[in-house]
Short mmCIF file of C-alpha atoms and ligand atoms in Angstrom, two decimals:
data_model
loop_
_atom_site.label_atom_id
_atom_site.label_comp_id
_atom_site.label_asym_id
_atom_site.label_seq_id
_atom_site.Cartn_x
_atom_site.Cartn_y
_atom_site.Cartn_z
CA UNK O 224 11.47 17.02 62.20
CA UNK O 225 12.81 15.76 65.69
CA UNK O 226 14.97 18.34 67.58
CA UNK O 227 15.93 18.11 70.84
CA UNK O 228 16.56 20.87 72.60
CA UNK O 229 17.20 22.76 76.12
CA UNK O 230 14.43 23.32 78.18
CA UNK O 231 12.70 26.69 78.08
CA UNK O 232 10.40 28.62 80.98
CA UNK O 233 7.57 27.92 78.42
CA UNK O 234 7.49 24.43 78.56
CA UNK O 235 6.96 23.78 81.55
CA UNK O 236 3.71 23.95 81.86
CA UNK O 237 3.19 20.76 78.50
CA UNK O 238 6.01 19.12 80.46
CA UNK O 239 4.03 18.29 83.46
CA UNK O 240 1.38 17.82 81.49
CA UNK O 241 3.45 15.14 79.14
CA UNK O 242 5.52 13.96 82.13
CA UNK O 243 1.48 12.95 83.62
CA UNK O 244 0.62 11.18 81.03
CA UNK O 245 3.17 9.16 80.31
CA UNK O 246 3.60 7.72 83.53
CA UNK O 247 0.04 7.56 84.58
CA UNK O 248 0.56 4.55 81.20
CA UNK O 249 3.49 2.72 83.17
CA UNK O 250 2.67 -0.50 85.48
CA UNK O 251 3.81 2.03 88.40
CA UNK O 252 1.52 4.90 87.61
CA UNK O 253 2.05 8.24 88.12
CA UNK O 254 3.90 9.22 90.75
CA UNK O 255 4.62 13.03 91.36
CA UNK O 256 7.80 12.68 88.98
CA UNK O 257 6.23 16.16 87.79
CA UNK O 258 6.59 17.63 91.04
CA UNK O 259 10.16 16.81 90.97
CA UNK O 260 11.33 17.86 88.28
CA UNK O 261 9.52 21.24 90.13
CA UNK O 262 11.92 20.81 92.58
CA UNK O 263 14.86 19.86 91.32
CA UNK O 264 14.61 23.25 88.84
CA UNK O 265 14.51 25.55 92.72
CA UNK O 266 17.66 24.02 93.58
CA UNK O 267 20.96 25.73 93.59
CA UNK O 268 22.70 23.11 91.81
CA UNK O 269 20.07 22.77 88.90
CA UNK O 270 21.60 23.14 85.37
CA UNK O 271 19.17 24.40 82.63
CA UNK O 272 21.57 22.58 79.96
CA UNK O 273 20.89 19.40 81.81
CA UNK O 274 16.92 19.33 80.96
CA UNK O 275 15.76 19.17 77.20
CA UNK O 276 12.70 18.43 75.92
CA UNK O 277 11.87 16.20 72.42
CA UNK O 278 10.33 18.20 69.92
CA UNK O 279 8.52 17.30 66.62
CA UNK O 280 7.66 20.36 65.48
CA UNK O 281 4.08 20.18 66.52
CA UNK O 282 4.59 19.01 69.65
CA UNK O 283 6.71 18.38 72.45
CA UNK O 284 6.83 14.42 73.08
CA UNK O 285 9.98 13.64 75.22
CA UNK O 286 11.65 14.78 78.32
CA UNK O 287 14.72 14.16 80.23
CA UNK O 288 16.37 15.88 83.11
CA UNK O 289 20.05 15.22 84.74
CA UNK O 290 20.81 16.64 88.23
CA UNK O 291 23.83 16.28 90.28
CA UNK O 292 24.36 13.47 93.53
CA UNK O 293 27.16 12.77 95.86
CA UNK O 294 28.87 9.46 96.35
CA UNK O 295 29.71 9.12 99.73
CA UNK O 296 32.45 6.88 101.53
CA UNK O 297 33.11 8.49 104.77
CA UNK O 298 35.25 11.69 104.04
CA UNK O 299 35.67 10.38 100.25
CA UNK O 300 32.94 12.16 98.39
CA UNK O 301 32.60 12.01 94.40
CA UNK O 302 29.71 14.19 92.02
CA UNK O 303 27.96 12.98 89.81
CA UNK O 304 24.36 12.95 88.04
CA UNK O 305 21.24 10.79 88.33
CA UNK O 306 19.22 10.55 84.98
CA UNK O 307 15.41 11.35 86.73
CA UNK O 308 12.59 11.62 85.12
CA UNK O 309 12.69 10.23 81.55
CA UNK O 310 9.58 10.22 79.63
CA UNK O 311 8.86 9.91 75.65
CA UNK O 312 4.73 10.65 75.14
CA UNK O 313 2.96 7.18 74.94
CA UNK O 314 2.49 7.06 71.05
CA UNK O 315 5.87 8.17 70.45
CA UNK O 316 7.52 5.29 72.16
CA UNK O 317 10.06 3.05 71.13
CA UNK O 318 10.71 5.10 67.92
CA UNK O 319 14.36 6.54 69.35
CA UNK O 320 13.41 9.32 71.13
CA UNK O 321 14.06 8.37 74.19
CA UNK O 322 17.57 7.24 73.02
CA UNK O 323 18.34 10.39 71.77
CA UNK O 324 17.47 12.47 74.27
CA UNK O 325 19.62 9.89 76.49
CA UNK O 326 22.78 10.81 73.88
CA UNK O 327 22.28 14.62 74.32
CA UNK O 328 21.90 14.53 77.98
CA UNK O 329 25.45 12.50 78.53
CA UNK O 330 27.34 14.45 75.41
CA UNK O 331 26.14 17.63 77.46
CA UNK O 332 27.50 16.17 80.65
CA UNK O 333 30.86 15.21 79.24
CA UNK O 334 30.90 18.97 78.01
CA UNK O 335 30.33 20.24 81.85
CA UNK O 336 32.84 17.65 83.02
CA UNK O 337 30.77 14.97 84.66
CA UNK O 338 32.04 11.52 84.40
CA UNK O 339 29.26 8.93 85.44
CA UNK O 340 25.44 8.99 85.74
CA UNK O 341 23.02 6.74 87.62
CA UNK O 342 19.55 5.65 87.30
CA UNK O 343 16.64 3.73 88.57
CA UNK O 344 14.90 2.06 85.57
CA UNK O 345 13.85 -1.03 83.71
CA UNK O 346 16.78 -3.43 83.79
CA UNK O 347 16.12 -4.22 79.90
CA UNK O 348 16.32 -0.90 78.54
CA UNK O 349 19.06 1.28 80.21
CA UNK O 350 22.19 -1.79 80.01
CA UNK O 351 22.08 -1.46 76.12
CA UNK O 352 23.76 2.20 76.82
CA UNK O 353 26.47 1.14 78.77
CA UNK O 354 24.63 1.31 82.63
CA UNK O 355 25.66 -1.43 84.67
CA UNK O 356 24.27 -2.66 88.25
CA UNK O 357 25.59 -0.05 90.80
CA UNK O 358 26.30 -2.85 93.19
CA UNK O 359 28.84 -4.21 90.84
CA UNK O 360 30.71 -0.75 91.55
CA UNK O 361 29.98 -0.02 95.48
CA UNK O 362 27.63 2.03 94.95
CA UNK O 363 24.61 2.20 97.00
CA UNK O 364 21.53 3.43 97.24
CA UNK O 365 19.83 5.03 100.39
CA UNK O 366 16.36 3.61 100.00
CA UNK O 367 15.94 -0.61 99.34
CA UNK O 368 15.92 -1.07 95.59
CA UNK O 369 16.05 -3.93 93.51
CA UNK O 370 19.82 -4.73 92.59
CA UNK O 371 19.09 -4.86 89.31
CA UNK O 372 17.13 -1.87 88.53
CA UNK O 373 19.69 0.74 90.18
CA UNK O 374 22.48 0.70 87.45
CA UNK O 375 25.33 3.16 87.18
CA UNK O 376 27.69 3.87 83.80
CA UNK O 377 30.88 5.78 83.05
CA UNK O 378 30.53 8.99 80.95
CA UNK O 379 34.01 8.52 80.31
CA UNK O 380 37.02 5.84 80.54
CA UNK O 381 37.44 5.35 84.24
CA UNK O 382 34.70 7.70 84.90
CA UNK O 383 33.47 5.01 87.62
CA UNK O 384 36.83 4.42 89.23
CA UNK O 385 37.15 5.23 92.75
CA UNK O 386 33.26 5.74 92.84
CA UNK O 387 31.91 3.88 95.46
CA UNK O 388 29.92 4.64 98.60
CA UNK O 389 25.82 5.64 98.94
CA UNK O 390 24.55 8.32 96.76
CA UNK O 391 23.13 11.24 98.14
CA UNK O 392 20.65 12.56 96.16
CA UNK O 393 19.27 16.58 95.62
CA UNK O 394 16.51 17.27 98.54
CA UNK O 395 13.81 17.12 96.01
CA UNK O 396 14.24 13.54 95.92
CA UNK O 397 12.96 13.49 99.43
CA UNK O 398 15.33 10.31 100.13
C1 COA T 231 11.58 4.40 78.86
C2 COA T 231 11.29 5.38 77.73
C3 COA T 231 11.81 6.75 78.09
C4 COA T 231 11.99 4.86 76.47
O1 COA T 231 11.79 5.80 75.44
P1 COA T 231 11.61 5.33 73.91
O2 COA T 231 11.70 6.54 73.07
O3 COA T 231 10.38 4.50 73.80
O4 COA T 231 12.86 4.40 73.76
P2 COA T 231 13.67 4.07 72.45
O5 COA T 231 12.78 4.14 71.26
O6 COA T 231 14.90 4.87 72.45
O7 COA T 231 14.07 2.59 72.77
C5 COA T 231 13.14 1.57 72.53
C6 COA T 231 13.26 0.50 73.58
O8 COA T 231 12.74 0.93 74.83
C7 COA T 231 11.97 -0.12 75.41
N1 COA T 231 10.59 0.35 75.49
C8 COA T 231 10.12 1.54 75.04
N2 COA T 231 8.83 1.67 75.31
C9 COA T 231 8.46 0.55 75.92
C10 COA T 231 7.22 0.10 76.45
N3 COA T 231 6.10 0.84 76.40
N4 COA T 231 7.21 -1.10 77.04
C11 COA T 231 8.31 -1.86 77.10
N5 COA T 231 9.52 -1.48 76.60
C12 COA T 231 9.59 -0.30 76.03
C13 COA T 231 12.08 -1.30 74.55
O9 COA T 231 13.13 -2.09 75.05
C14 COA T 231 12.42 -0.72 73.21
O10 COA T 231 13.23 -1.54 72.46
P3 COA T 231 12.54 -2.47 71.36
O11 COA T 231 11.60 -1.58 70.60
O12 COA T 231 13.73 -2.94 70.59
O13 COA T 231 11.84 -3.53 72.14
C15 COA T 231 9.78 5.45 77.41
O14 COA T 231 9.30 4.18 77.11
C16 COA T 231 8.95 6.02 78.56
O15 COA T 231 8.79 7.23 78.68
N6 COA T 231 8.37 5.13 79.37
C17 COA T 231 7.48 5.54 80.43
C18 COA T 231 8.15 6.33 81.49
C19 COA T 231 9.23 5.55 82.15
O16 COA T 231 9.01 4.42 82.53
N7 COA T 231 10.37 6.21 82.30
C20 COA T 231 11.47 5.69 83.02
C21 COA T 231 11.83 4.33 82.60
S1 COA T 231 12.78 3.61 83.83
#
């Protein structure tokens, strides 16, 4: 049976593993999204309830991991989270996990008070839950990115108003 659930020390060492192979299988390849999530776990700001892993009850095949950025206008500065990395295991793609784990992540989020997300993804995939292109709302990002692969969505009604600037992201972006 599928369960999602929060992230425990003693998976971390299958979710590198899974977080590998998965994206070693994408057109972009792997690229240290493992060693990320590494660093996004040392900083201050890290939530544990913002990570869960996709379990099947054999194994664990899905991932996903919300941290917290910064919207910045000049002195006008908003919080919010960027969905980074999300990875469902290769031959358990496109069966709803990765939905799911997108559902638990934002209904936790709501629950800590958050009102929008971001994320840089496929342009086809994340629209169908509500993200939209970031331009659209003033919101920028600090390294060139296509316009319409850096998408941003309300958590809540009006979760995106005011929102604009360039997002700041945790160090362990390295951006
Ligand atoms: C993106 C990802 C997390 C989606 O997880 P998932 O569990 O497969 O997604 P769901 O089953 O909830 O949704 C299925 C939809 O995702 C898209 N999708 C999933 N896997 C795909 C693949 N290998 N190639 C193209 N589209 C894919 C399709 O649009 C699919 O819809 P469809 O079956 O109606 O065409 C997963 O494919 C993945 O880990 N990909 C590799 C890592 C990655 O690229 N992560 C970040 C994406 S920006």
């Amino acid at each position: 049976m599928l369960m999602i659930r929060t992230i425990r020390q003693s998976d971390y060492s299958n979710v590198s593993n899974l977080i590998r192979t998965t994206f070693a299988n994408t057109v972009n390849g792997y690229r240290n999204e493992a060693e990320l999530v590494d660093k996004i776990r040392d900083d201050p700001t890290y939530q544990k309830r913002l990570e869960v892993v996709a379990e099947n009850g054999v194994h664990l095949i899905g991932h996903g991991l919300l941290s917290e950025i910064e919207v910045v206008d000049g002195a006008h500065t908003v919080t919010g989270l960027v969905l980074a990395p999300l990875a469902v295991a290769p031959d358990s793609q496109r069966s709803g996990v990765g939905s799911l784990i997108m559902g638990e992540l934002d209904n936790r989020a709501i629950n800590l008070g958050y009102k929008f997300t971001i994320v840089t993804g496929w342009p086809d995939y994340y629209p169908r839950f509500g993200y939209r292109n970031a331009s659209g709302y003033g919101i920028k990002s600090p390294t060139p990115v296509p316009d319409d692969v850096f998408m941003a969505k309300p958590l809540v009604d009006g979760g995106l108003d005011g929102v604009h600037g360039m997002v700041h992201y945790l160090q362990a972006f390295n951006m």
